Coordinates of C-alpha atoms in Angstrom, one line a residue:
M442 CA -36.9 74.6 37.2
V443 CA -36.4 77.4 39.9
W444 CA -36.6 74.4 42.4
E445 CA -33.6 72.8 41.2
R446 CA -31.7 76.2 40.6
Q447 CA -31.9 76.5 44.9
Q448 CA -31.5 72.7 45.4
G449 CA -27.9 72.9 43.8
R450 CA -27.1 76.5 45.4
G451 CA -28.2 75.5 48.4
G452 CA -25.2 72.1 47.5
R453 CA -23.0 74.5 46.5
G454 CA -23.4 76.3 49.9
A455 CA -23.1 73.0 52.1
R456 CA -19.4 72.4 50.8
R457 CA -18.7 76.7 51.0
D458 CA -19.2 75.4 54.9
E459 CA -17.6 72.9 55.0
G460 CA -14.2 74.2 53.2
R461 CA -14.4 76.5 56.2
S462 CA -15.0 74.2 59.1
R463 CA -11.3 72.2 57.7
E464 CA -9.7 75.6 57.4
G465 CA -10.3 76.9 61.0
A466 CA -9.8 72.9 62.2
V467 CA -6.1 73.4 60.4
R468 CA -6.3 77.3 62.2
M469 CA -6.7 75.6 65.7
V470 CA -4.2 72.8 64.8
R471 CA -1.6 75.5 64.2
R472 CA -2.0 78.0 67.0
S473 CA -1.5 74.7 68.7
R474 CA 1.7 73.7 68.0
S475 CA 3.0 77.0 67.5
R476 CA 1.8 77.7 71.2
K477 CA 4.1 74.8 72.0
L478 CA 6.8 75.9 70.1
Q479 CA 7.0 79.0 71.8
K480 CA 6.5 77.5 75.4
L481 CA 10.0 75.5 74.3
T482 CA 11.5 77.8 72.9
G483 CA 10.9 80.4 76.2
L484 CA 12.3 76.8 78.3
C485 CA 15.6 77.0 75.9
R486 CA 16.4 81.2 76.4
R487 CA 16.1 80.3 80.1
E488 CA 18.7 77.0 79.8
E489 CA 22.9 78.2 80.4
G490 CA 24.6 77.1 77.8
L491 CA 22.7 76.7 74.5
R492 CA 24.0 80.0 73.0
V493 CA 27.2 80.8 71.5
K494 CA 28.6 83.9 70.7
R495 CA 29.5 85.2 67.3
S496 CA 32.5 87.6 68.3
C497 CA 35.3 86.2 68.6
P498 CA 35.9 83.4 71.3
S499 CA 38.8 84.5 72.8
C500 CA 37.4 88.5 73.9
G501 CA 34.4 89.7 75.1
P502 CA 30.7 90.7 73.6
S503 CA 31.4 93.7 71.2
E504 CA 28.2 95.6 73.2
P505 CA 28.0 94.2 77.1
G506 CA 24.7 93.3 78.3
G507 CA 23.3 93.6 74.7
E508 CA 22.2 89.8 74.9
E509 CA 20.8 90.3 78.4
K510 CA 18.5 93.0 76.9
K511 CA 17.0 91.3 73.9
G512 CA 16.6 88.3 75.7
R513 CA 18.7 86.1 74.5
G514 CA 19.8 85.0 77.4
N515 CA 23.7 84.5 78.5
P516 CA 26.2 84.2 76.1
V517 CA 28.4 81.2 76.0
S518 CA 32.1 80.7 74.6
V519 CA 33.5 78.0 72.2
Q520 CA 36.3 77.4 74.5
L521 CA 33.8 76.4 76.4
F522 CA 33.2 73.2 73.9
P523 CA 35.6 70.1 74.3
P524 CA 39.0 70.9 72.1
E525 CA 38.4 67.9 71.1
L526 CA 35.0 67.7 69.6
V527 CA 36.0 71.6 68.2
E528 CA 39.4 70.1 66.7
H529 CA 37.3 67.4 64.7
I530 CA 35.2 69.9 63.1
I531 CA 37.9 71.9 62.3
S532 CA 39.7 68.5 61.1
F533 CA 37.0 68.2 57.5
L534 CA 37.4 72.6 56.9
P535 CA 39.4 71.8 53.2
V536 CA 42.9 73.1 53.8
R537 CA 43.3 77.0 53.4
D538 CA 40.1 77.1 55.6
V539 CA 41.7 76.0 58.3
V540 CA 44.7 78.6 57.1
A541 CA 42.3 81.3 57.0
L542 CA 40.6 80.2 60.7
G543 CA 43.8 79.9 62.4
Q544 CA 45.0 83.9 60.9
T545 CA 41.5 85.5 63.4
C546 CA 42.8 84.6 67.4
H547 CA 44.7 83.3 69.0
Y548 CA 42.5 80.1 70.0
F549 CA 41.8 79.1 66.3
H550 CA 45.5 80.0 66.1
Q551 CA 46.2 77.1 68.9
V552 CA 43.5 75.1 67.5
C553 CA 44.0 75.3 63.8
D554 CA 47.7 73.9 64.6
A555 CA 46.9 71.1 67.0
E556 CA 48.9 68.3 65.5
S557 CA 45.8 65.9 65.4
V558 CA 43.2 68.5 63.3
W559 CA 46.6 67.7 61.0
R560 CA 46.9 64.2 61.8
R561 CA 43.0 63.9 60.5
I562 CA 43.3 65.8 57.8
C563 CA 46.6 64.3 56.4
H564 CA 44.7 60.6 56.7
R565 CA 41.9 62.6 54.9
L566 CA 44.0 64.2 51.9
S567 CA 46.2 60.6 52.2
P568 CA 44.4 57.8 53.6
R569 CA 47.3 55.4 52.6
L570 CA 49.7 57.0 54.7
R571 CA 50.6 55.3 58.0
E572 CA 53.6 56.8 58.9
Q573 CA 54.0 60.3 60.8
G574 CA 57.5 60.6 58.4
S575 CA 60.6 63.6 60.1
G576 CA 60.7 66.7 61.5
V577 CA 59.0 68.4 64.6
R578 CA 55.6 69.3 62.6
P579 CA 55.3 65.7 61.4
W580 CA 51.8 65.6 60.5
K581 CA 51.0 69.2 59.7
R582 CA 53.7 69.0 57.5
A583 CA 53.2 65.3 55.7
A584 CA 49.2 67.1 54.8
I585 CA 50.3 70.1 53.8
L586 CA 53.1 68.7 51.1
N587 CA 50.3 66.3 50.3
Y588 CA 47.7 69.2 49.8
T589 CA 50.4 71.3 47.5
K590 CA 51.8 67.8 45.7
G591 CA 51.7 68.4 41.9
L592 CA 53.2 68.7 38.6
Y593 CA 52.4 70.6 35.4
F594 CA 52.8 71.2 32.5
Q595 CA 53.2 73.0 29.6
A596 CA 54.0 72.1 25.6
F597 CA 55.4 74.1 23.2
G598 CA 54.1 72.4 20.4
G599 CA 50.5 73.1 18.2
R600 CA 47.6 75.5 18.8
R601 CA 47.0 74.6 22.8
R602 CA 49.5 76.6 25.0
C603 CA 48.2 76.3 28.6
L604 CA 49.4 74.6 31.7
S605 CA 48.2 71.1 32.9
K606 CA 48.1 69.5 35.4
S607 CA 49.6 65.4 35.6
V608 CA 48.4 62.2 36.9
A609 CA 48.8 63.0 40.9
P610 CA 50.1 59.3 42.5
Q611 CA 47.5 58.8 45.1
L612 CA 50.8 57.7 47.4
A613 CA 53.2 59.9 47.2
H614 CA 54.7 61.4 50.5
G615 CA 54.7 64.9 48.6
Y616 CA 57.5 65.7 45.7
R617 CA 60.4 65.9 46.2
R618 CA 61.7 65.6 42.9
F619 CA 61.7 64.6 39.5
L620 CA 63.4 64.4 35.7
P621 CA 61.2 64.1 32.5
T622 CA 63.0 61.6 29.8
K623 CA 62.4 60.1 26.2
D624 CA 58.5 59.1 26.7
H625 CA 58.1 59.1 30.6
V626 CA 58.7 61.7 33.6
F627 CA 59.9 59.7 37.1
I628 CA 59.2 61.3 40.7
L629 CA 60.2 60.9 43.9
D630 CA 58.9 61.7 46.8
Y631 CA 60.3 62.2 49.8
A632 CA 59.1 58.7 51.4
G633 CA 62.0 57.7 49.6
T634 CA 59.3 56.2 46.5
L635 CA 60.1 56.6 42.8
F636 CA 57.0 56.9 40.9
F637 CA 56.8 56.2 37.2
L638 CA 54.6 58.1 35.0
K639 CA 53.6 56.7 31.4
N640 CA 52.7 59.2 28.9
A641 CA 49.4 59.0 26.5
L642 CA 51.3 60.2 23.5
V643 CA 49.4 61.1 20.2
S644 CA 51.3 62.7 16.9
S645 CA 51.2 66.4 16.0
T646 CA 50.3 68.0 12.0
L647 CA 53.3 67.5 11.4
G648 CA 54.7 63.3 12.8
Q649 CA 55.9 64.9 15.1
I650 CA 55.2 63.0 19.0
Q651 CA 54.3 65.2 21.7
W652 CA 54.2 64.3 25.4
K653 CA 49.8 65.0 26.0
R654 CA 50.4 64.4 30.5
A655 CA 51.2 61.1 32.0
C656 CA 47.4 59.1 31.9
R657 CA 48.8 56.5 34.6
Y658 CA 51.2 56.2 36.6
I659 CA 53.8 52.5 39.0
V660 CA 55.8 52.2 41.2
L661 CA 59.3 51.8 39.6
C662 CA 61.3 51.4 43.1
R663 CA 61.2 51.8 46.6
G664 CA 64.2 53.5 49.1
A665 CA 65.3 55.6 46.7
K666 CA 67.9 58.1 47.6
D667 CA 68.0 60.0 44.6
F668 CA 68.2 59.1 41.1
A669 CA 69.8 60.7 38.1
S670 CA 69.8 60.2 34.1
D671 CA 72.1 61.5 31.0
P672 CA 72.9 64.8 30.9
R673 CA 72.0 66.6 27.8
C674 CA 69.1 68.7 27.4
D675 CA 67.9 66.2 25.0
T676 CA 65.6 64.0 25.9
V677 CA 66.0 62.2 23.5
Y678 CA 69.7 60.3 25.0
R679 CA 68.4 60.1 27.9
K680 CA 68.2 55.9 27.6
Y681 CA 68.4 54.4 31.2
L682 CA 67.4 55.5 34.1
Y683 CA 69.8 55.7 37.4
V684 CA 68.6 55.1 40.5
L685 CA 70.3 55.1 44.4
A686 CA 68.5 53.1 46.7
T687 CA 69.2 51.6 49.4
R688 CA 68.8 47.3 50.1
E689 CA 68.2 45.1 52.6
Q690 CA 71.3 42.6 51.8
P691 CA 71.9 39.3 54.0
G692 CA 74.3 39.1 56.2
V693 CA 77.4 36.5 57.2
V694 CA 76.0 32.5 56.1
G695 CA 75.1 31.0 58.6
T696 CA 73.4 33.9 59.8
T697 CA 69.6 35.1 60.3
S698 CA 71.1 38.8 60.3
S699 CA 71.2 41.5 56.8
R700 CA 72.5 44.8 57.0
A701 CA 71.9 47.9 54.3
C702 CA 73.7 48.5 51.7
D703 CA 73.6 51.3 49.5
C704 CA 73.3 50.4 45.4
V705 CA 72.7 52.1 42.4
E706 CA 70.2 50.4 39.6
V707 CA 69.8 51.1 35.9
Y708 CA 66.7 51.0 34.6
L709 CA 65.3 51.3 30.9
Q710 CA 63.3 54.2 30.7
S711 CA 61.0 53.5 27.9
S712 CA 59.1 50.0 30.0
G713 CA 60.7 50.8 33.4
Q714 CA 62.4 47.2 33.5
R715 CA 65.6 46.7 35.9
V716 CA 69.3 45.9 33.5
F717 CA 71.4 46.4 35.6
K718 CA 72.6 46.7 39.9
M719 CA 75.8 46.8 41.3
T720 CA 76.2 46.9 45.7
F721 CA 78.9 48.8 47.4
H722 CA 80.2 48.2 50.5
H723 CA 77.2 48.4 54.1
S724 CA 80.6 50.5 55.4
M725 CA 79.8 53.5 52.1
S726 CA 76.3 55.4 51.9
F727 CA 75.9 57.6 49.2
K728 CA 73.4 60.7 48.9
Q729 CA 73.6 61.5 45.7
I730 CA 74.5 60.6 42.2
V731 CA 75.2 62.2 38.8
L732 CA 76.1 60.9 35.4
V733 CA 79.3 63.3 32.7
G734 CA 80.5 62.0 30.0
Q735 CA 79.3 59.9 26.4
E736 CA 77.3 56.4 26.8
T737 CA 80.4 54.5 26.0
Q738 CA 82.3 56.4 29.2
R739 CA 78.9 57.2 31.3
A740 CA 81.1 58.3 34.7
L741 CA 79.1 57.9 37.2
L742 CA 79.7 60.0 40.4
L743 CA 78.7 59.7 43.6
L744 CA 78.5 62.3 47.1
T745 CA 79.2 60.2 50.6
E746 CA 77.9 61.5 54.0
E747 CA 80.8 62.9 54.9
G748 CA 81.1 65.6 51.4
K749 CA 83.7 62.7 49.7
I750 CA 83.4 62.1 46.1
Y751 CA 84.1 58.2 44.5
S752 CA 83.2 57.7 40.8
L753 CA 83.0 54.7 38.1
V754 CA 82.5 54.4 35.1
V755 CA 80.4 52.3 32.9
N756 CA 79.7 51.5 29.3
E757 CA 76.1 52.4 28.2
T758 CA 76.2 50.3 25.0
Q759 CA 76.8 46.7 27.0
L760 CA 74.4 47.1 29.8
D761 CA 72.0 45.2 28.4
Q762 CA 73.5 42.6 27.5
P763 CA 73.3 39.7 29.3
R764 CA 77.0 39.7 31.6
S765 CA 78.7 40.9 34.2
Y766 CA 80.9 44.0 34.7
T767 CA 83.2 44.7 37.3
V768 CA 83.9 48.0 37.4
Q769 CA 86.1 49.7 40.7
L770 CA 85.0 52.6 42.1
A771 CA 87.2 55.2 42.5
L772 CA 88.1 58.6 44.7
R773 CA 87.6 61.8 42.0
K774 CA 91.0 64.1 42.3
V775 CA 88.7 66.4 43.7
S776 CA 88.6 64.7 47.0
R777 CA 92.4 63.6 46.5
C778 CA 93.8 66.6 46.0
L779 CA 91.5 69.1 48.5
P780 CA 90.8 66.1 51.6
H781 CA 89.9 69.1 53.6
L782 CA 86.5 69.9 51.8
R783 CA 82.9 68.9 52.5
V784 CA 81.0 68.6 49.0
A785 CA 77.8 69.9 50.1
C786 CA 76.1 69.0 45.8
M787 CA 76.5 68.1 42.2
A788 CA 75.9 69.3 38.9
S789 CA 76.7 68.3 35.7
N790 CA 76.9 67.9 31.6
Q791 CA 78.3 66.3 28.9
S792 CA 81.3 67.7 29.6
S793 CA 81.8 69.7 33.4
T794 CA 81.3 69.0 36.9
L795 CA 80.3 71.8 39.4
Y796 CA 81.1 71.2 43.7
I797 CA 79.8 72.4 46.0
T798 CA 81.3 73.0 49.2
D799 CA 79.2 72.7 52.7
Q800 CA 81.4 76.7 53.1
G801 CA 80.1 77.9 49.6
G802 CA 82.8 77.4 47.7
V803 CA 82.2 76.3 43.9
Y804 CA 84.9 74.1 41.8
F805 CA 84.8 73.1 38.4
E806 CA 85.9 70.2 36.2
V807 CA 85.8 71.5 32.4
H808 CA 86.7 67.9 30.1
T809 CA 86.3 69.4 26.6
P810 CA 88.7 72.4 25.2
G811 CA 85.5 74.3 23.7
V812 CA 83.5 74.3 26.2
Y813 CA 86.3 75.2 28.7
R814 CA 87.0 78.4 26.5
D815 CA 83.1 79.1 26.6
L816 CA 82.8 79.3 30.2
F817 CA 86.3 80.9 31.0
G818 CA 87.5 82.7 27.6
T819 CA 90.8 82.1 26.9
L820 CA 92.4 77.8 27.3
Q821 CA 95.3 79.5 29.0
A822 CA 94.3 76.9 32.2
F823 CA 93.2 74.1 30.2
D824 CA 95.2 70.6 30.3
P825 CA 93.6 67.9 27.9
L826 CA 95.7 65.4 29.6
D827 CA 94.1 66.0 33.3
Q828 CA 90.3 66.9 32.9
Q829 CA 89.3 66.3 36.8
M830 CA 91.8 69.5 37.8
P831 CA 89.3 71.7 40.3
L832 CA 89.1 74.9 39.5
A833 CA 88.1 77.5 42.1
L834 CA 86.0 80.1 40.8
S835 CA 86.3 83.7 42.7
L836 CA 83.0 84.4 44.7
P837 CA 82.0 87.4 46.5
A838 CA 79.6 86.1 49.0
K839 CA 78.3 81.8 49.7
I840 CA 76.9 80.2 47.2
L841 CA 73.7 78.1 48.3
F842 CA 72.3 76.8 44.7
C843 CA 73.5 76.3 41.0
A844 CA 71.8 75.7 37.5
L845 CA 74.4 73.8 35.1
G846 CA 74.0 74.3 31.4
Y847 CA 75.9 73.1 28.6
N848 CA 78.6 76.5 27.8
H849 CA 76.8 78.6 30.4
L850 CA 75.5 78.4 34.6
G851 CA 74.0 80.3 36.8
L852 CA 75.0 80.9 40.8
V853 CA 73.3 82.3 43.5
D854 CA 74.6 83.6 46.9
E855 CA 73.5 83.4 49.9
F856 CA 71.9 86.9 49.9
G857 CA 70.0 85.8 46.9
R858 CA 72.2 87.4 44.5
I859 CA 72.0 85.6 40.4
F860 CA 75.8 85.6 39.2
M861 CA 75.5 84.2 35.6
Q862 CA 79.2 82.8 32.9
G863 CA 79.5 81.4 30.3
N864 CA 78.2 81.8 26.5
N865 CA 76.1 84.0 26.3
R866 CA 75.5 84.7 22.1
Y867 CA 71.8 84.1 22.6
G868 CA 72.0 86.5 25.0
Q869 CA 71.9 83.4 27.8
L870 CA 73.2 85.4 30.9
G871 CA 70.6 87.6 30.6
T872 CA 72.7 90.7 31.1
G873 CA 71.2 92.6 28.5
D874 CA 73.7 92.0 25.9
K875 CA 75.7 89.4 24.2
M876 CA 78.8 89.6 24.9
D877 CA 80.8 86.3 26.5
R878 CA 81.1 86.9 29.9
G879 CA 84.2 84.5 31.4
E880 CA 83.6 85.4 35.3
P881 CA 80.1 85.4 37.4
T882 CA 78.7 88.3 37.2
Q883 CA 75.9 89.4 38.8
V884 CA 72.3 90.5 36.9
H885 CA 71.5 93.3 39.1
Y886 CA 67.9 93.3 37.8
L887 CA 67.2 89.7 40.0
Q888 CA 66.7 89.0 43.4
R889 CA 65.8 86.3 46.1
P890 CA 64.8 83.3 43.2
I891 CA 63.1 80.4 44.1
A892 CA 64.8 78.2 41.0
L893 CA 67.3 78.8 38.8
W894 CA 67.6 76.5 35.4
C895 CA 69.9 76.8 32.6
G896 CA 69.4 75.0 29.5
L897 CA 70.7 75.1 25.9
N898 CA 71.0 78.7 24.8
H899 CA 68.1 79.5 27.4
S900 CA 68.1 80.8 31.1
L901 CA 64.5 81.0 33.5
V902 CA 64.1 81.3 36.8
L903 CA 61.2 81.5 39.2
S904 CA 60.8 84.4 41.3
Q905 CA 58.8 85.2 44.0
G906 CA 56.9 89.5 44.2
S907 CA 55.6 91.2 47.3
D908 CA 52.4 90.0 47.1
F909 CA 53.4 86.5 47.9
S910 CA 52.7 85.7 43.7
K911 CA 54.9 83.5 41.5
E912 CA 56.3 84.0 38.3
L913 CA 58.3 82.7 35.9
L914 CA 61.1 84.9 33.9
G915 CA 63.6 83.9 30.7
C916 CA 66.5 84.9 28.5
G917 CA 68.0 83.6 25.7
C918 CA 67.2 81.6 22.6
G919 CA 62.9 81.6 22.3
A920 CA 62.6 79.3 18.7
G921 CA 60.0 76.7 19.5
G922 CA 58.3 78.6 21.9
R923 CA 60.6 78.0 24.6
L924 CA 60.2 81.3 25.9
P925 CA 56.2 82.0 26.2
G926 CA 55.3 85.2 24.8
W927 CA 58.6 86.3 23.1
P928 CA 59.3 84.0 19.8
K929 CA 62.6 86.8 19.1
G930 CA 64.2 85.6 22.4
S931 CA 65.7 88.4 25.1
A932 CA 68.6 89.9 25.7
S933 CA 67.6 90.2 29.3
F934 CA 64.9 88.2 32.0
V935 CA 62.0 88.5 31.1
K936 CA 58.6 88.0 32.4
L937 CA 57.4 84.5 31.1
H938 CA 53.6 84.4 29.2
I939 CA 52.5 81.6 31.5
K940 CA 50.5 82.1 35.0
V941 CA 52.8 79.9 37.7
P942 CA 51.4 78.1 40.4
L943 CA 51.0 79.1 43.6
C944 CA 53.7 76.4 45.6
A945 CA 55.6 75.8 42.7
C946 CA 58.9 75.2 43.5
S947 CA 61.2 73.7 41.3
L948 CA 61.2 73.9 36.9
C949 CA 63.1 72.2 33.7
S950 CA 62.8 72.4 30.0
T951 CA 63.1 69.9 27.1
R952 CA 62.5 70.7 23.3
E953 CA 58.5 69.3 23.8
C954 CA 57.3 71.7 27.3
L955 CA 58.2 73.2 30.1
Y956 CA 57.7 71.6 33.8
M957 CA 57.2 72.5 37.1
L958 CA 57.1 71.4 40.2
S959 CA 54.5 71.8 43.1
S960 CA 55.0 70.9 46.2
H961 CA 55.8 73.1 50.1
D962 CA 57.4 71.9 53.1
I963 CA 57.2 74.0 55.9
E964 CA 60.5 73.0 57.3
H965 CA 62.0 74.4 54.3
H966 CA 62.4 78.7 55.2
P967 CA 63.7 80.6 52.9
A968 CA 67.5 80.9 53.9
Y969 CA 68.9 84.4 51.9
R970 CA 70.5 87.0 54.6
D971 CA 70.4 91.0 53.9
L972 CA 72.6 92.3 52.1
P973 CA 74.6 95.0 54.1
A974 CA 75.0 98.5 52.5
S975 CA 78.4 98.1 52.2
K976 CA 78.2 95.0 50.3
A977 CA 75.5 96.9 48.1
V978 CA 76.6 96.2 44.1
G979 CA 75.9 100.3 42.8
T980 CA 76.4 102.1 45.8
P981 CA 79.5 104.3 46.2
E982 CA 81.8 104.8 48.7
P983 CA 79.9 107.7 51.4
S984 CA 83.2 110.5 51.3
L985 CA 83.7 112.9 54.0
G986 CA 82.6 116.0 53.0
A987 CA 79.7 114.3 51.2
G988 CA 76.6 115.1 53.5
A989 CA 73.6 113.6 51.0
P990 CA 72.3 110.7 50.4
Q991 CA 73.7 108.3 48.5
D992 CA 71.8 106.3 45.2
P993 CA 71.1 103.0 47.1
G994 CA 71.5 100.0 45.1
G995 CA 73.0 102.7 41.4
V996 CA 69.3 104.0 40.4
A997 CA 69.1 106.6 38.8
W998 CA 72.5 104.9 37.4
A999 CA 70.2 102.3 35.7
C1000 CA 67.9 104.4 35.2
E1001 CA 69.2 107.4 32.6
E1002 CA 71.2 104.0 30.9
Y1003 CA 67.6 102.6 30.2
L1004 CA 66.6 106.4 28.2
S1005 CA 69.6 106.1 26.6
Q1006 CA 69.1 102.2 25.2
I1007 CA 65.2 104.0 24.3
H1008 CA 66.9 107.1 22.7
N1009 CA 69.1 104.6 20.5
C1010 CA 66.7 102.8 19.4
P1011 CA 66.3 104.2 15.4
T1012 CA 61.8 103.8 14.8
L1013 CA 58.4 104.2 17.6
Q1014 CA 58.1 100.3 16.8
D1015 CA 61.5 99.8 18.4
R1016 CA 61.3 101.3 21.6
M1017 CA 58.3 100.2 22.3
E1018 CA 59.8 97.0 22.4
K1019 CA 63.1 98.0 24.5
M1020 CA 60.5 99.4 26.8
K1021 CA 59.1 96.6 27.6
E1022 CA 62.1 94.9 27.5
I1023 CA 63.2 97.4 30.0
V1024 CA 59.9 97.3 32.6
G1025 CA 61.0 93.3 32.4
W1026 CA 64.2 94.6 34.2
M1027 CA 62.8 96.6 36.8
P1028 CA 61.7 94.8 39.6
L1029 CA 58.6 95.5 40.4
M1030 CA 55.5 93.6 42.0
A1031 CA 53.6 91.5 39.4
A1032 CA 50.3 93.9 39.1
Q1033 CA 52.5 96.7 37.6
K1034 CA 54.3 94.3 35.0
D1035 CA 51.5 93.7 34.4
F1036 CA 49.8 97.2 33.7
F1037 CA 53.0 98.7 32.1
W1038 CA 53.0 96.0 29.4
E1039 CA 49.2 96.2 27.9
A1040 CA 49.1 99.7 28.9
L1041 CA 52.8 99.7 26.4
D1042 CA 50.3 97.7 23.7
M1043 CA 47.4 100.5 24.1
L1044 CA 50.1 103.1 23.1
Q1045 CA 51.9 100.6 20.4
R1046 CA 48.1 99.4 18.1
A1047 CA 47.1 103.9 18.2
A1048 CA 50.1 104.6 16.6
G1049 CA 49.4 102.1 14.4
G1050 CA 53.0 100.4 13.8
A1051 CA 54.5 104.2 12.3
G1052 CA 57.5 104.2 13.4
Q1053 CA 59.7 107.7 13.8
G1054 CA 62.8 108.6 13.7
P1055 CA 65.1 109.1 16.5
P1056 CA 64.8 113.2 18.4
P1057 CA 67.8 115.9 17.6
P1058 CA 70.9 115.5 19.9
E1059 CA 68.7 118.9 22.2
S1060 CA 66.4 116.4 23.2

């Protein structure tokens, strides 16, 4: 037994020696590999051009001679690499990173701004895009258009109230304009392709049909310039879609030549089926179409490239019948009576039309006495036998764009000032009260809007803060959730509880949904000018003996007015609500407004809703 135990111990010792010998062999192999690696590393360090600086390539190293002291060899700038290789590497970065990299130094700014980089990025974002498009920087413009395109919406009904994004057509070359109809949404891109976004309809608990999202899309037509539908705010009336397009027409019989002619095609919004088409002479070229009037007397207004207005009348109730129609194209009275005017754009509703000239003038057509009374406050100049007579609006500066509601309107001039006019029963003018305005009235606390929209009895403004953050402001009736966060409405523009996309450029509101279109065009620069000090509203005229600085913009007067409004509130709750409205009126940054609103909510909750009477007059 002793011998067997010793023999067993000897066997374990032999195995232990064998394991030690294997470990030694592994160590020898590792040493030889590390020596070879050190030799190879030493050779690489002595080579030039294999090490890149970590500092800015257009500047020198942060510590001269530091690399040589550490024995790392002579550093080589990125500028020595082939430009094609650097551009190829950068083209794989996301668009946001390419823009951020271009802001680091002068060298990377030139590389990231090269058209070859943006051409590769554009092919990666839109593989089917073959044409460069138009503009000074076609590839960069096309890449950014396709990177920022998007259609966002927020449904008013239901429990879920958050901003969602619809399906994005891969063939679309950016988004230029959109229009929601009864069941679907139509989008026009910068290449002239009109897309038909079919919606997924779901039924709510109340039995109403609500739009959930655009689930699929088809190409409705190509070569489109503009499109329009029933101008009323309620999408239920938008049965047909009128598309202004360019089509190739055959030339003279016996020849193979063809001419491009403008035409108007009418589609059913429910199915996208074309039911009517009218073609114009090849010498007439149009750029915009709007509709006005009832279904039986639907007037189509067409704006030519020369700034003239033509009109024709169509009976929509007979469009679906298989028969031919003869319509007459006539010159509108605004172009016939004022031939020297060159109209730049149009806007319309059910019973009125607004024209903006290239010089910034505004002319109105009002077709019903009720709307005329709401807009101008009187029927003194209304002629029911001559409804096409244009009326000029008196404005202090050039008007850039407008928004036309049913009985009120908004205008934005070249200095970024907003002017409102018309019915103010629900506070949809944003002037702080509910008094009608028969002439354009400036909203002092809003400036330089991105987009303006006027609905049936409320208004929306898309603005951008000094920190480039965008916010949506609204006023008027808040019933049905049309002013998210303000169900009772507001007589002043207040910030709505909506997260606005960074590149939002236009908006539209219906009874069921709020839409925002996102698309950034690098060639569309802000056209606003700085307001001269002598034209600032609220600035008193300088007197001869006045040595003290004046109050620019009437800020002190506005603060006194705000304090008087708070003083007139009977209870603490009313004062809190009035203070929230005043914070929304003030031209503050988005973060500052959010801070004040949150602080007021905290104070209101801490007070427990206990109302207090107004302070004595001596306070």
